[in-house]
Coordinates of C-alpha atoms and ligand atoms in Angstrom, one line a residue:
X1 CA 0.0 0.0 0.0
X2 CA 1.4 2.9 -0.4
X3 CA 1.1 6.5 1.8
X4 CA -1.6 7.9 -0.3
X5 CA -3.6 4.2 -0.6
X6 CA -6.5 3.4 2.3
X7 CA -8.8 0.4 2.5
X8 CA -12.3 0.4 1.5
X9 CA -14.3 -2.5 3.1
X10 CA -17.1 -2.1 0.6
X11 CA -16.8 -1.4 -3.3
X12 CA -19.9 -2.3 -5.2
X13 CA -18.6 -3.6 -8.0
X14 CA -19.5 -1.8 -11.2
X15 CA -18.0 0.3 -14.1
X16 CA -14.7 1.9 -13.9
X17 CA -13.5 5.4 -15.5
X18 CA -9.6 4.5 -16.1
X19 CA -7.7 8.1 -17.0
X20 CA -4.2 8.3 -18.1
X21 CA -2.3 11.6 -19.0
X22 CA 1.4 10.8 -17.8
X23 CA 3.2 11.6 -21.5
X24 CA 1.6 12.5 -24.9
X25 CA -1.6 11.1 -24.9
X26 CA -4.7 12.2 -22.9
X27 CA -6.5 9.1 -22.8
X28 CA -9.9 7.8 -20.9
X29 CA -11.9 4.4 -21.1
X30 CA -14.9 2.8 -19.2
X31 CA -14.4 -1.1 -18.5
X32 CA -17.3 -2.6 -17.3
X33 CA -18.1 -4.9 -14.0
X34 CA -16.6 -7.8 -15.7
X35 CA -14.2 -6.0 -17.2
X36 CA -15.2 -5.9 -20.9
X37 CA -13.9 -2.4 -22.6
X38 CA -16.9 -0.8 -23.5
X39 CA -15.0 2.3 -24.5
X40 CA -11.2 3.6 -25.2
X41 CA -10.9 7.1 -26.1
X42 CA -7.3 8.5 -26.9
X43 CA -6.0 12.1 -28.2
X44 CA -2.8 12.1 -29.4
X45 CA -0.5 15.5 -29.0
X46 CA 2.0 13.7 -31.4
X47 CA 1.0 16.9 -34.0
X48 CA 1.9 19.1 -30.8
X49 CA 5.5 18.1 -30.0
X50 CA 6.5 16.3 -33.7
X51 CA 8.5 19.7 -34.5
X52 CA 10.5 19.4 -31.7
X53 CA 11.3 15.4 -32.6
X54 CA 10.9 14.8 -28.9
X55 CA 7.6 15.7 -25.7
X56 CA 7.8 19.4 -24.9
X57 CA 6.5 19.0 -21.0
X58 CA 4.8 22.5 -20.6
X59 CA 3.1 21.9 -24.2
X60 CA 1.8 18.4 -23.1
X61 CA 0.6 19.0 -19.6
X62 CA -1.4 22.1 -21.8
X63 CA -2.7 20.1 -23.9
X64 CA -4.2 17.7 -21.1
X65 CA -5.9 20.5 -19.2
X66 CA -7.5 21.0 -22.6
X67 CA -8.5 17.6 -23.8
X68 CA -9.2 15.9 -20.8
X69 CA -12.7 16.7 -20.2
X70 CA -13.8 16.6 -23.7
X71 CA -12.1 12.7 -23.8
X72 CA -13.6 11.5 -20.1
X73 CA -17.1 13.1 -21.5
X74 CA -16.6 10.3 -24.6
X75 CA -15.6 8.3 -22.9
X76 CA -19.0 7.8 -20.4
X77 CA -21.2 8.8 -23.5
X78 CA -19.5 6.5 -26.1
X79 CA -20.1 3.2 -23.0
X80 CA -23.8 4.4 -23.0
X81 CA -23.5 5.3 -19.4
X82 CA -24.4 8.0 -17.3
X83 CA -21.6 9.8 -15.1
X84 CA -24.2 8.3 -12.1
X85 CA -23.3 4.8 -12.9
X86 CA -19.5 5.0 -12.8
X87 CA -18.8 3.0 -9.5
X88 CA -14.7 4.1 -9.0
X89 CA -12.3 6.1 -11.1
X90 CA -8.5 4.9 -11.7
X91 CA -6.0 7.4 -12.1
X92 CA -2.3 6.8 -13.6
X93 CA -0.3 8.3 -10.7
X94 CA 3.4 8.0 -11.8
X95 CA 6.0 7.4 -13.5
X96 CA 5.6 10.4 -16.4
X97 CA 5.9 14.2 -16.8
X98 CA 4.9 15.7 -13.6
X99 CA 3.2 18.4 -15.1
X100 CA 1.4 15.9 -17.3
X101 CA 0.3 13.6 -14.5
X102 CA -1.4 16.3 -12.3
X103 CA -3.9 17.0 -14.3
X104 CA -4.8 13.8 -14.8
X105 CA -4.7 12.8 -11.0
X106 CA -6.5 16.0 -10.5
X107 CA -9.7 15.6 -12.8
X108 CA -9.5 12.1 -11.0
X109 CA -9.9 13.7 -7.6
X110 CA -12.3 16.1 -8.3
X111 CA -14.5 13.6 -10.6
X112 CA -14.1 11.2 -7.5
X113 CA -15.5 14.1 -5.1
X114 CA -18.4 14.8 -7.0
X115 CA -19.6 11.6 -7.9
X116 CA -18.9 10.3 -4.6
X117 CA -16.9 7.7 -5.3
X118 CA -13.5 6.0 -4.8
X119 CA -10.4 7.0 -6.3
X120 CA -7.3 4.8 -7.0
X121 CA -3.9 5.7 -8.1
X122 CA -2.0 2.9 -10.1
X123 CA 1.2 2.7 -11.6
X124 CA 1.6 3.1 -15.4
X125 CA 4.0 0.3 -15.6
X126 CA 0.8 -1.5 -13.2
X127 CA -1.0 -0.2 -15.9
X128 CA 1.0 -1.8 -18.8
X129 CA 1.2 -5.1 -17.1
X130 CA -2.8 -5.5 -16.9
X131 CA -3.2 -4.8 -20.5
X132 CA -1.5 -8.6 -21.0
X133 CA -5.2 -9.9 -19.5
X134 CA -8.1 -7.4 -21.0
X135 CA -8.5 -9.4 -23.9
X136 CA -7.5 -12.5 -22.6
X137 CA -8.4 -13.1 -18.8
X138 CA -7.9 -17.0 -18.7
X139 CA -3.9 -16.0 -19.5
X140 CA -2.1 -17.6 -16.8
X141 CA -0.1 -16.8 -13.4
X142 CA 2.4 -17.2 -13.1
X143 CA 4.0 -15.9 -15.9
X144 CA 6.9 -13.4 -17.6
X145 CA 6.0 -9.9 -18.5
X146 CA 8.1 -7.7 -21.1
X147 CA 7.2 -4.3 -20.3
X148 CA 8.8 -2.3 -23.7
X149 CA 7.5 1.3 -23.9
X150 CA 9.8 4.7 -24.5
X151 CA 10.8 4.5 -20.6
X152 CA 11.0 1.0 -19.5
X153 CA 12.4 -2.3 -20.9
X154 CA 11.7 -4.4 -17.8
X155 CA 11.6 -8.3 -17.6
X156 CA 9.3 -9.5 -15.0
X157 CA 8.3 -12.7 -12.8
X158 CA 4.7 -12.1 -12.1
X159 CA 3.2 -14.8 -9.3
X160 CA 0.0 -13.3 -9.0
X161 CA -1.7 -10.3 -9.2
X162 CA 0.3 -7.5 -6.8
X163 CA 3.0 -9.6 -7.3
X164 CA 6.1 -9.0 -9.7
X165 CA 9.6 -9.7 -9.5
X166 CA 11.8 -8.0 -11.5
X167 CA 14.2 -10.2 -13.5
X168 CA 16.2 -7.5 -15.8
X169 CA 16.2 -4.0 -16.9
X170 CA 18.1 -1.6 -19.6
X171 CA 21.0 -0.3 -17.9
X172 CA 20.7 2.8 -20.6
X173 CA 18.1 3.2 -23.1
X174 CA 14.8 1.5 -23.1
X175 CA 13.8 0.1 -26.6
X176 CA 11.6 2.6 -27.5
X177 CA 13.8 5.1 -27.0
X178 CA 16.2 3.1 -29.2
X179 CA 13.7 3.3 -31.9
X180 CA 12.8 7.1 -31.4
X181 CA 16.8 7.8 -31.5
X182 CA 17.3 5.9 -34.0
X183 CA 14.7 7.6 -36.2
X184 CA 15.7 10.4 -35.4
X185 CA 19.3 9.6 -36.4
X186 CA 17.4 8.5 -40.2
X187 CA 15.8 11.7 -40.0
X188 CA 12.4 10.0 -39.9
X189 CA 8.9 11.6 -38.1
X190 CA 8.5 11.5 -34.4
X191 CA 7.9 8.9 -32.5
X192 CA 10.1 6.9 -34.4
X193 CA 8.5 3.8 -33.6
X194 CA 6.1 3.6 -35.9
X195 CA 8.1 5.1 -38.7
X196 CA 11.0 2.6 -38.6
X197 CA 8.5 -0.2 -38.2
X198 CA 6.6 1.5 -41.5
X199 CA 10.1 1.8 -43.4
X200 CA 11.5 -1.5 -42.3
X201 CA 8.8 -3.4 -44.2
X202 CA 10.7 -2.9 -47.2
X203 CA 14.1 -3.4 -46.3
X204 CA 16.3 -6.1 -45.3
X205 CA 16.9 -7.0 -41.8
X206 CA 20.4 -8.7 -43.2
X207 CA 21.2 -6.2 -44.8
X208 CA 23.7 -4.6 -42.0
X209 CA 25.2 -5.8 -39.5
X210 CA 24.5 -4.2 -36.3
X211 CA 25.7 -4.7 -32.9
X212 CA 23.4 -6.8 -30.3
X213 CA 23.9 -6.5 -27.0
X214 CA 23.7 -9.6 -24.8
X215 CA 26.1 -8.7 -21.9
X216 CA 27.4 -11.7 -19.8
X217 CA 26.1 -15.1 -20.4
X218 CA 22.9 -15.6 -18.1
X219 CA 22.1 -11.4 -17.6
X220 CA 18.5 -10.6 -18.5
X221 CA 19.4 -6.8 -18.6
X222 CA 19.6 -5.0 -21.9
X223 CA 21.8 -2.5 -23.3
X224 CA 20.8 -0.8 -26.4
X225 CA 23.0 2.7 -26.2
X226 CA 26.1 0.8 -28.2
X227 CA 23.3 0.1 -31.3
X228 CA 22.6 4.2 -31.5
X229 CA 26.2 4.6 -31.7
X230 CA 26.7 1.9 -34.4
X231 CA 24.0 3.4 -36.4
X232 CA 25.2 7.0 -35.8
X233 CA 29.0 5.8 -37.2
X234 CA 27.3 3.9 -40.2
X235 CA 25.4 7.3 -41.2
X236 CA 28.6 9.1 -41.0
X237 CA 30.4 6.4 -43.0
X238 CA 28.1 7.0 -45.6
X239 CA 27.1 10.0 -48.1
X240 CA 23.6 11.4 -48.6
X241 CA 22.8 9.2 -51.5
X242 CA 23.7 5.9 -50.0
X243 CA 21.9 6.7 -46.6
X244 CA 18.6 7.5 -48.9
X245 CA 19.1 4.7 -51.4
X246 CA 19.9 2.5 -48.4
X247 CA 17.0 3.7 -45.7
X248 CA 14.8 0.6 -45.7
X249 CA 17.6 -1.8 -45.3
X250 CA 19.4 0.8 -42.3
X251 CA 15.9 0.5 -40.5
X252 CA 15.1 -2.8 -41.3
X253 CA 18.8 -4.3 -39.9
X254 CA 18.3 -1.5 -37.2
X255 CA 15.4 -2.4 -35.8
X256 CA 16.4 -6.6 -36.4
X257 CA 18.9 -5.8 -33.6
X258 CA 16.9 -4.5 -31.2
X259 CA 13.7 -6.9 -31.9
X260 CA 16.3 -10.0 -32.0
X261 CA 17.8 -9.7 -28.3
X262 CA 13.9 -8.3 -27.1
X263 CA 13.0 -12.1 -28.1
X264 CA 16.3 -13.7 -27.1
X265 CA 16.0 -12.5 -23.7
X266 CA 12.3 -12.9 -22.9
X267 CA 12.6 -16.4 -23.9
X268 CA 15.3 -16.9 -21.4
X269 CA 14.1 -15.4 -18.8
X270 CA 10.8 -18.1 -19.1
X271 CA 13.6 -20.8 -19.5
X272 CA 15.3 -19.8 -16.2
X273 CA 12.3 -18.8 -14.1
X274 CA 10.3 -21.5 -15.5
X275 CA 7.1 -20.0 -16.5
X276 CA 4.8 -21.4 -18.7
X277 CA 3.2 -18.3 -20.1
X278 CA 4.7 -15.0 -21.4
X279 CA 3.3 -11.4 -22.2
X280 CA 4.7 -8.9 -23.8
X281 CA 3.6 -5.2 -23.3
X282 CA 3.8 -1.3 -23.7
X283 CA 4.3 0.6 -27.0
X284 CA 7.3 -1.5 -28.5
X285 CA 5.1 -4.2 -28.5
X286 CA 2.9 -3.0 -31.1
X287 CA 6.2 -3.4 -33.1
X288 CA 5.4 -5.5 -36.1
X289 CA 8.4 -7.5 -36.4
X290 CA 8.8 -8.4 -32.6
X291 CA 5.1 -9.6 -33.1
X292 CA 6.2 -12.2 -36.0
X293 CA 9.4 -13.0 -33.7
X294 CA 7.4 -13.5 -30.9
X295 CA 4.3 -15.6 -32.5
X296 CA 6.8 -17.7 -34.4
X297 CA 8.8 -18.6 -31.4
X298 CA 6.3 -19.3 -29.2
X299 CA 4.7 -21.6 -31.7
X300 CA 7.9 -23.4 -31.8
X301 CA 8.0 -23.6 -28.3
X302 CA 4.6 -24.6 -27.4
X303 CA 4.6 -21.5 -25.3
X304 CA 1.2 -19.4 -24.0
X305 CA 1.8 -16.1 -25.4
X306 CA -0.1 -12.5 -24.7
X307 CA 0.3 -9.7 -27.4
X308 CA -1.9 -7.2 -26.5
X309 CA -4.2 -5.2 -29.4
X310 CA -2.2 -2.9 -31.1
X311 CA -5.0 -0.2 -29.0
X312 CA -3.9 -1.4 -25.9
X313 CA 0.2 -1.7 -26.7
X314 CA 0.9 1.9 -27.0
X315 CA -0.7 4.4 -23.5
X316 CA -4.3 3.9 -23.0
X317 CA -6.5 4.3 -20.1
X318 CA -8.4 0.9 -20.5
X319 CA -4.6 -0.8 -19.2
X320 CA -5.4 1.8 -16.2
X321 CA -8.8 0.6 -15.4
X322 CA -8.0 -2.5 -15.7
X323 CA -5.6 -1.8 -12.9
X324 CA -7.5 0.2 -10.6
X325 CA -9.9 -2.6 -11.3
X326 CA -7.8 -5.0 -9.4
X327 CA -6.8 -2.2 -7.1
X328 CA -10.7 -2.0 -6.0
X329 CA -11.3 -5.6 -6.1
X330 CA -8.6 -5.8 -3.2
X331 CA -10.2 -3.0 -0.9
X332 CA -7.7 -0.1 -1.8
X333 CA -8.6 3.3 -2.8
X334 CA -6.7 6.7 -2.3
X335 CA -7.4 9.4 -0.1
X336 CA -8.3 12.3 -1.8
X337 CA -4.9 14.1 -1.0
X338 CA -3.5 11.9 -3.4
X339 CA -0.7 13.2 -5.7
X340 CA 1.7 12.6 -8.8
X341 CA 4.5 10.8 -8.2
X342 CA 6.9 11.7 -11.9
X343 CA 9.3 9.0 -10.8
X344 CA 6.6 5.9 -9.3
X345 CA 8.3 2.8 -10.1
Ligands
KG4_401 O1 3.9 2.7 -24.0 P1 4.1 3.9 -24.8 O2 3.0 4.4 -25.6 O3 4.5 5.1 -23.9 C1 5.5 4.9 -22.8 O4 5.0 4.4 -21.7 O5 6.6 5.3 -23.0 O6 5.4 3.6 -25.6 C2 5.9 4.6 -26.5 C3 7.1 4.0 -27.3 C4 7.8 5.0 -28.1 O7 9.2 5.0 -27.9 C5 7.4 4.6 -29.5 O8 8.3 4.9 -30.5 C6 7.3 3.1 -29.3 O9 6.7 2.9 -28.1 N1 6.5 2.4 -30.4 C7 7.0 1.6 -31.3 C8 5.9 1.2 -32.2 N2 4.8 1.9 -31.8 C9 5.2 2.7 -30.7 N3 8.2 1.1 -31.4 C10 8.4 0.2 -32.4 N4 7.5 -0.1 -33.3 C11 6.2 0.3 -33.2 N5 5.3 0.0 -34.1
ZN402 ZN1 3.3 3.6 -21.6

């Protein structure tokens, strides 16, 4: 529990309002009792921050205060509900841009107050990590959770729900951030992401060699700062008309190396923890190529796999509710002092 959290002994079970604003996307969803997504609302501020090839902070949390209500509103309209029949609000808390966060938490709180019902505070890593069972709830525990967004590349051993034990993390860059640097490095649009995956479909993943970091035999940490400065030397190395002739093949053999040890390592880790089920989460997992890898290998390997819709990969607020969801179910609420917390692990 933590200092905000307080128990609840009764929460009558009923729909949830899940609201997430800790980066670039103000984002809000209903999930019903049984926790069927009856509506997912996002707005994207990628138009707001894509000349600066990066999230401008003071732009974002502006464009929260101005979206938020307009995308919670859809949010209970387009679930056919009634702000009456919302039965607990769940709130990303932290990790993400301060600035960003408190509004969210804020409209949570004062929502909460009005309505007269409880607030909940979860983790957007928490968050991540529950999208693995909205569309599939029968996907077992315990299991291995990839968490791959543009903060965190975490490998986890999750018992049960509450319960995860982390297994490995990037000691530098976390994979998205590999793929929004390295777009950025092929002068391609922000977030990189996408773009290299949208590039990389016509090139070939052979075609260079990049560096993959493994680190020492048995480590389930990743290191992908070594791959931005091996594509950063192989632009140099080459002049403007190879780097455009060659652009497909650079992000297809790019992205290869980051997608290969992303595979590699999640595999391991259910070899050495010995799980029989593994999900992979958060934006990099919309990634089309780790999604092959992934399928193909766990077909091979007679392995239970969860691969989140490519609507619940990348932030969303139905990944919150589903969250606070479990939050609720487990008597916790917050009190309504509750704040942001920008570095919540
Ligand atoms: O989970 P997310 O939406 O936000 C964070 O929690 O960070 O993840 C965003 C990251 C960005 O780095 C973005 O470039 C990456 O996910 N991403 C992708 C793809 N779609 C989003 N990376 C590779 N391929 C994609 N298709
Ligand atoms: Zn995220």
């Amino acid at each position: 529990m933590t200092p905000t959290e307080q128990s609840i002994s009764t929460w009558l079970p009923g729909p949830i309002l899940g609201i997430e604003t800790s980066c670039d996307e103000t984002a809000a969803s209903v999930l019903s009792e049984n926790g069927v997504v009856l509506s997912n609302i996002i707005t994207s501020q990628h138009a707001v921050h894509q000349r600066f090839g990066g999230v401008v902070p003071e732009l974002a949390s502006r464009a929260h205060i101005e979206s938020i209500e307009g995308v919670s509103t859809e949010a209970v309209n387009q679930a056919g509900l009634a702000w009456a029949d919302l039965t607990g609000i769940a709130v990303t808390q932290g990790p993400g841009l301060a600035g960003a966060l408190l509004v969210g938490v804020n409209y949570a709180k004062a929502l909460a107050y009005a309505l007269n019902i409880p607030v909940v505070g979860v983790s957007h890593l928490e968050g991540h990590i529950a999208s693995a069972w909205i569309q599939d709830s029968t996907f077992p525990m315990p299991c291995v959770v990839l968490v791959v967004s543009g903060g965190h590349t975490h490998l986890y051993y999750k018992e049960r729900i509450g319960h995860c034990r982390l297994l490995g993390a990037t000691r530098d860059d976390a994979a998205g951030e590999a793929f929004d640097k390295g777009a950025q490095l092929l002068s391609l649009e922000y977030p990189g992401g996408p773009a290299i995956d949208r590039l990389a479909r016509q090139g070939n993943p052979e075609a260079i060699a990049f560096p993959r970091s493994y680190l020492k035999k048995g480590s389930l940490d990743f290191s992908f700062s070594g791959l931005k400065t091996a594509l950063l030397y192989k632009l140099q190395a080459m002049n403007e008309l190879a780097r455009a002739s060659q652009a497909a093949d650079l992000a297809a053999s790019y992205q290869e190396a980051i997608v290969t040890v992303l595979v590699e390592k999640a595999f391991a880790a259910v070899r050495s923890s010995g799980a029989q089920a593994l999900a992979v989460v958060g934006g990099v997992s919309a990634n089309s190529r780790l999604r092959t890898l992934l399928q193909q290998r766990a077909a091979s390997e007679n392995l239970r796999l969860s691969l989140p819709p490519l609507a619940y990969c990348t932030d969303n607020a139905a990944m919150v509710a589903a969250a606070g969801k479990q939050a609720l179910r487990a008597g916790l609420c917050a009190a309504l002092d509750i704040d942001a917390q920008a570095s919540l692990a």
